[in-house]
Amino acid sequence: MRDTVTTPALPLGDDALILSHRLGEWAGHAPVLEEEVALANIALDLLGQARVLLSLAGDEDELAYLREEREFRNLQLVEQPNGDFAHTIARQLYFSTFQELLFEQLASGDTELAPLAGKAVKEVAYHRDHAAQWTLRLGDGTDESHTRMQRALDALWRFTGEMFEPVAGLEALPWATFHDVWTTRITATVEQATLRLPEGPQRGAWTAGAGRQGLHTEPFGRLLAEMQHLHRSHPGATW
Amino acid sequence: MTTTPRPAESRASGAPAEAADARPTDWPLWEVFVRSRRGLSHTHAGSLHAPDAEMALRNARDLYTRRSEGVSLWVVPSAQITASSPDEKDAFFEPAGDKPYRHPTFYEIPEGVHHL
């Protein structure tokens, strides 16, 4: 529907949009009401980021609701299904820790993303804290919660390498340093939670930057169908 | 989250330390106090359930300050609050009702004095 958009706002906006939608799926299903509000708050923070970022890349509604799967540039990590609560927390921990590093760096730069990053980095610091607090409690909780938290960390590990693939237009950022600091922080949280850092590759043939190139995992199609069906069924609807 | 505080009815006898196999519904109840801006006192805002104090603070942030209502939060285990009993209401409060001389209504308030 459009030529390739080259601004880095597009992939970063897609990350925020898709993760926001995933977290929104917890509405009505969270383990307790307090946690439901917490996840919804985080989802709304991310949606706010997505709106600013996608507006930098074009028309936010068109970009969110009218693109096909292959046109989305989000990480495969953020499109992974919610799974059990531990999977959602592991996804949050991995992504928020990365996003905080990225936005800190962008906030101190002079790109068009700096104003958004400066505002969002405070939100993301809270997202990371929320995930870390839950990782500690689940990991150092009951046998059941420990097992589930470890399983979730292991399951999502292979999607983490893609975060550190340089985003087009942001090649000058210190991506290798992001990876080092991210690994240090994740290791500290995981070990404090009596869990172990997953072994195995952080990327494979299908996960090395694939999301950024428009290649997505199977659950993503269903997410898009749900997210886009209202707009596609009733174009231009307002309320 | 409950909208009315019920300290005396809380099931949480030992608030922060619950049984390891407690289900979420067994989380202790916490009372939330919000200071809306510097210089004002913390005011009771409501209550919520949380597994421990740190999480109670975070839940309070999400539930009671998401529209910029506050600059400071306190959370207190509801079980730690000793409340006056409705049965004692008459003995506690009624004697004060017919002593209007305790109210500062017999003074001329000087002009220009507010908040007296």
JSON list of N, CA and C in Angstrom, two decimals, chain A residues 1-2 10 14 17 47 50-68 72 224 227-228 230-232 234-239:
[
{"chain": "A", "resi": 1, "resn": "MET", "atom": "N", "xyz": [0.81, -1.20, 0.00]},
{"chain": "A", "resi": 1, "resn": "MET", "atom": "CA", "xyz": [0.00, 0.00, 0.00]},
{"chain": "A", "resi": 1, "resn": "MET", "atom": "C", "xyz": [0.86, 1.26, 0.00]},
{"chain": "A", "resi": 2, "resn": "ARG", "atom": "N", "xyz": [2.14, 1.13, 0.33]},
{"chain": "A", "resi": 2, "resn": "ARG", "atom": "CA", "xyz": [2.99, 2.32, 0.30]},
{"chain": "A", "resi": 2, "resn": "ARG", "atom": "C", "xyz": [4.42, 1.88, 0.08]},
{"chain": "A", "resi": 10, "resn": "LEU", "atom": "N", "xyz": [9.19, 3.88, 12.49]},
{"chain": "A", "resi": 10, "resn": "LEU", "atom": "CA", "xyz": [8.23, 2.82, 12.13]},
{"chain": "A", "resi": 10, "resn": "LEU", "atom": "C", "xyz": [8.48, 1.52, 12.90]},
{"chain": "A", "resi": 14, "resn": "ASP", "atom": "N", "xyz": [6.03, 0.16, 15.79]},
{"chain": "A", "resi": 14, "resn": "ASP", "atom": "CA", "xyz": [5.39, -1.16, 15.68]},
{"chain": "A", "resi": 14, "resn": "ASP", "atom": "C", "xyz": [5.64, -1.99, 16.93]},
{"chain": "A", "resi": 17, "resn": "LEU", "atom": "N", "xyz": [3.21, -0.62, 19.49]},
{"chain": "A", "resi": 17, "resn": "LEU", "atom": "CA", "xyz": [1.81, -0.91, 19.14]},
{"chain": "A", "resi": 17, "resn": "LEU", "atom": "C", "xyz": [1.46, -2.37, 19.40]},
{"chain": "A", "resi": 47, "resn": "LEU", "atom": "N", "xyz": [0.84, 2.40, 23.94]},
{"chain": "A", "resi": 47, "resn": "LEU", "atom": "CA", "xyz": [-0.01, 2.90, 22.86]},
{"chain": "A", "resi": 47, "resn": "LEU", "atom": "C", "xyz": [0.28, 4.38, 22.61]},
{"chain": "A", "resi": 50, "resn": "ALA", "atom": "N", "xyz": [3.35, 4.51, 20.63]},
{"chain": "A", "resi": 50, "resn": "ALA", "atom": "CA", "xyz": [3.09, 4.06, 19.26]},
{"chain": "A", "resi": 50, "resn": "ALA", "atom": "C", "xyz": [2.46, 5.20, 18.44]},
{"chain": "A", "resi": 51, "resn": "ARG", "atom": "N", "xyz": [1.54, 5.92, 19.05]},
{"chain": "A", "resi": 51, "resn": "ARG", "atom": "CA", "xyz": [0.86, 6.98, 18.29]},
{"chain": "A", "resi": 51, "resn": "ARG", "atom": "C", "xyz": [1.85, 8.06, 17.86]},
{"chain": "A", "resi": 52, "resn": "VAL", "atom": "N", "xyz": [2.74, 8.46, 18.78]},
{"chain": "A", "resi": 52, "resn": "VAL", "atom": "CA", "xyz": [3.73, 9.48, 18.42]},
{"chain": "A", "resi": 52, "resn": "VAL", "atom": "C", "xyz": [4.66, 8.96, 17.34]},
{"chain": "A", "resi": 53, "resn": "LEU", "atom": "N", "xyz": [5.15, 7.74, 17.54]},
{"chain": "A", "resi": 53, "resn": "LEU", "atom": "CA", "xyz": [6.14, 7.19, 16.60]},
{"chain": "A", "resi": 53, "resn": "LEU", "atom": "C", "xyz": [5.53, 6.95, 15.22]},
{"chain": "A", "resi": 54, "resn": "LEU", "atom": "N", "xyz": [4.34, 6.36, 15.17]},
{"chain": "A", "resi": 54, "resn": "LEU", "atom": "CA", "xyz": [3.72, 6.09, 13.87]},
{"chain": "A", "resi": 54, "resn": "LEU", "atom": "C", "xyz": [3.32, 7.37, 13.17]},
{"chain": "A", "resi": 55, "resn": "SER", "atom": "N", "xyz": [2.99, 8.40, 13.95]},
{"chain": "A", "resi": 55, "resn": "SER", "atom": "CA", "xyz": [2.67, 9.68, 13.32]},
{"chain": "A", "resi": 55, "resn": "SER", "atom": "C", "xyz": [3.91, 10.30, 12.66]},
{"chain": "A", "resi": 56, "resn": "LEU", "atom": "N", "xyz": [5.08, 9.98, 13.20]},
{"chain": "A", "resi": 56, "resn": "LEU", "atom": "CA", "xyz": [6.32, 10.44, 12.55]},
{"chain": "A", "resi": 56, "resn": "LEU", "atom": "C", "xyz": [6.55, 9.70, 11.24]},
{"chain": "A", "resi": 57, "resn": "ALA", "atom": "N", "xyz": [5.99, 8.47, 11.15]},
{"chain": "A", "resi": 57, "resn": "ALA", "atom": "CA", "xyz": [6.22, 7.65, 9.96]},
{"chain": "A", "resi": 57, "resn": "ALA", "atom": "C", "xyz": [5.13, 7.81, 8.91]},
{"chain": "A", "resi": 58, "resn": "GLY", "atom": "N", "xyz": [4.00, 8.42, 9.29]},
{"chain": "A", "resi": 58, "resn": "GLY", "atom": "CA", "xyz": [2.91, 8.57, 8.34]},
{"chain": "A", "resi": 58, "resn": "GLY", "atom": "C", "xyz": [1.60, 8.78, 9.07]},
{"chain": "A", "resi": 59, "resn": "ASP", "atom": "N", "xyz": [0.49, 8.30, 8.49]},
{"chain": "A", "resi": 59, "resn": "ASP", "atom": "CA", "xyz": [-0.82, 8.40, 9.15]},
{"chain": "A", "resi": 59, "resn": "ASP", "atom": "C", "xyz": [-0.95, 7.24, 10.13]},
{"chain": "A", "resi": 60, "resn": "GLU", "atom": "N", "xyz": [-1.13, 7.58, 11.41]},
{"chain": "A", "resi": 60, "resn": "GLU", "atom": "CA", "xyz": [-1.08, 6.53, 12.43]},
{"chain": "A", "resi": 60, "resn": "GLU", "atom": "C", "xyz": [-2.17, 5.48, 12.24]},
{"chain": "A", "resi": 61, "resn": "ASP", "atom": "N", "xyz": [-3.38, 5.90, 11.87]},
{"chain": "A", "resi": 61, "resn": "ASP", "atom": "CA", "xyz": [-4.46, 4.93, 11.70]},
{"chain": "A", "resi": 61, "resn": "ASP", "atom": "C", "xyz": [-4.21, 4.02, 10.50]},
{"chain": "A", "resi": 62, "resn": "GLU", "atom": "N", "xyz": [-3.79, 4.62, 9.40]},
{"chain": "A", "resi": 62, "resn": "GLU", "atom": "CA", "xyz": [-3.50, 3.80, 8.23]},
{"chain": "A", "resi": 62, "resn": "GLU", "atom": "C", "xyz": [-2.40, 2.78, 8.53]},
{"chain": "A", "resi": 63, "resn": "LEU", "atom": "N", "xyz": [-1.37, 3.26, 9.23]},
{"chain": "A", "resi": 63, "resn": "LEU", "atom": "CA", "xyz": [-0.25, 2.37, 9.51]},
{"chain": "A", "resi": 63, "resn": "LEU", "atom": "C", "xyz": [-0.67, 1.24, 10.46]},
{"chain": "A", "resi": 64, "resn": "ALA", "atom": "N", "xyz": [-1.49, 1.55, 11.43]},
{"chain": "A", "resi": 64, "resn": "ALA", "atom": "CA", "xyz": [-1.87, 0.53, 12.41]},
{"chain": "A", "resi": 64, "resn": "ALA", "atom": "C", "xyz": [-2.90, -0.43, 11.84]},
{"chain": "A", "resi": 65, "resn": "TYR", "atom": "N", "xyz": [-3.85, 0.08, 11.07]},
{"chain": "A", "resi": 65, "resn": "TYR", "atom": "CA", "xyz": [-5.02, -0.73, 10.75]},
{"chain": "A", "resi": 65, "resn": "TYR", "atom": "C", "xyz": [-5.07, -1.23, 9.31]},
{"chain": "A", "resi": 66, "resn": "LEU", "atom": "N", "xyz": [-4.24, -0.69, 8.44]},
{"chain": "A", "resi": 66, "resn": "LEU", "atom": "CA", "xyz": [-4.40, -1.06, 7.04]},
{"chain": "A", "resi": 66, "resn": "LEU", "atom": "C", "xyz": [-3.16, -1.73, 6.44]},
{"chain": "A", "resi": 67, "resn": "ARG", "atom": "N", "xyz": [-2.13, -1.93, 7.25]},
{"chain": "A", "resi": 67, "resn": "ARG", "atom": "CA", "xyz": [-0.99, -2.66, 6.70]},
{"chain": "A", "resi": 67, "resn": "ARG", "atom": "C", "xyz": [-1.20, -4.16, 6.80]},
{"chain": "A", "resi": 68, "resn": "GLU", "atom": "N", "xyz": [-0.56, -4.86, 5.88]},
{"chain": "A", "resi": 68, "resn": "GLU", "atom": "CA", "xyz": [-0.56, -6.33, 5.92]},
{"chain": "A", "resi": 68, "resn": "GLU", "atom": "C", "xyz": [0.57, -6.80, 6.83]},
{"chain": "A", "resi": 72, "resn": "PHE", "atom": "N", "xyz": [4.65, -5.00, 8.66]},
{"chain": "A", "resi": 72, "resn": "PHE", "atom": "CA", "xyz": [4.98, -4.62, 10.04]},
{"chain": "A", "resi": 72, "resn": "PHE", "atom": "C", "xyz": [6.44, -4.93, 10.32]},
{"chain": "A", "resi": 224, "resn": "LEU", "atom": "N", "xyz": [-3.22, -9.53, 14.32]},
{"chain": "A", "resi": 224, "resn": "LEU", "atom": "CA", "xyz": [-3.58, -8.47, 13.38]},
{"chain": "A", "resi": 224, "resn": "LEU", "atom": "C", "xyz": [-5.05, -8.54, 13.01]},
{"chain": "A", "resi": 227, "resn": "MET", "atom": "N", "xyz": [-6.92, -7.01, 15.81]},
{"chain": "A", "resi": 227, "resn": "MET", "atom": "CA", "xyz": [-6.64, -5.60, 15.98]},
{"chain": "A", "resi": 227, "resn": "MET", "atom": "C", "xyz": [-7.25, -4.76, 14.86]},
{"chain": "A", "resi": 228, "resn": "GLN", "atom": "N", "xyz": [-7.29, -5.32, 13.65]},
{"chain": "A", "resi": 228, "resn": "GLN", "atom": "CA", "xyz": [-7.67, -4.51, 12.49]},
{"chain": "A", "resi": 228, "resn": "GLN", "atom": "C", "xyz": [-9.11, -4.69, 12.02]},
{"chain": "A", "resi": 230, "resn": "LEU", "atom": "N", "xyz": [-12.11, -4.20, 13.12]},
{"chain": "A", "resi": 230, "resn": "LEU", "atom": "CA", "xyz": [-13.13, -3.16, 13.28]},
{"chain": "A", "resi": 230, "resn": "LEU", "atom": "C", "xyz": [-12.92, -2.05, 12.25]},
{"chain": "A", "resi": 231, "resn": "HIS", "atom": "N", "xyz": [-11.67, -1.62, 12.14]},
{"chain": "A", "resi": 231, "resn": "HIS", "atom": "CA", "xyz": [-11.37, -0.53, 11.22]},
{"chain": "A", "resi": 231, "resn": "HIS", "atom": "C", "xyz": [-11.62, -0.97, 9.77]},
{"chain": "A", "resi": 232, "resn": "ARG", "atom": "N", "xyz": [-11.28, -2.21, 9.49]},
{"chain": "A", "resi": 232, "resn": "ARG", "atom": "CA", "xyz": [-11.48, -2.68, 8.11]},
{"chain": "A", "resi": 232, "resn": "ARG", "atom": "C", "xyz": [-12.97, -2.90, 7.80]},
{"chain": "A", "resi": 234, "resn": "HIS", "atom": "N", "xyz": [-15.47, -1.20, 9.28]},
{"chain": "A", "resi": 234, "resn": "HIS", "atom": "CA", "xyz": [-16.17, 0.09, 9.30]},
{"chain": "A", "resi": 234, "resn": "HIS", "atom": "C", "xyz": [-15.14, 1.20, 9.08]},
{"chain": "A", "resi": 235, "resn": "PRO", "atom": "N", "xyz": [-14.67, 1.34, 7.85]},
{"chain": "A", "resi": 235, "resn": "PRO", "atom": "CA", "xyz": [-13.60, 2.34, 7.60]},
{"chain": "A", "resi": 235, "resn": "PRO", "atom": "C", "xyz": [-14.04, 3.75, 8.02]},
{"chain": "A", "resi": 236, "resn": "GLY", "atom": "N", "xyz": [-13.14, 4.40, 8.75]},
{"chain": "A", "resi": 236, "resn": "GLY", "atom": "CA", "xyz": [-13.42, 5.78, 9.13]},
{"chain": "A", "resi": 236, "resn": "GLY", "atom": "C", "xyz": [-14.42, 5.93, 10.26]},
{"chain": "A", "resi": 237, "resn": "ALA", "atom": "N", "xyz": [-14.79, 4.82, 10.89]},
{"chain": "A", "resi": 237, "resn": "ALA", "atom": "CA", "xyz": [-15.75, 4.92, 12.00]},
{"chain": "A", "resi": 237, "resn": "ALA", "atom": "C", "xyz": [-15.19, 5.77, 13.12]},
{"chain": "A", "resi": 238, "resn": "THR", "atom": "N", "xyz": [-16.06, 6.55, 13.74]},
{"chain": "A", "resi": 238, "resn": "THR", "atom": "CA", "xyz": [-15.62, 7.37, 14.88]},
{"chain": "A", "resi": 238, "resn": "THR", "atom": "C", "xyz": [-16.58, 7.12, 16.04]},
{"chain": "A", "resi": 239, "resn": "TRP", "atom": "N", "xyz": [-16.21, 7.59, 17.20]},
{"chain": "A", "resi": 239, "resn": "TRP", "atom": "CA", "xyz": [-17.10, 7.49, 18.35]},
{"chain": "A", "resi": 239, "resn": "TRP", "atom": "C", "xyz": [-16.94, 8.68, 19.23]}
]
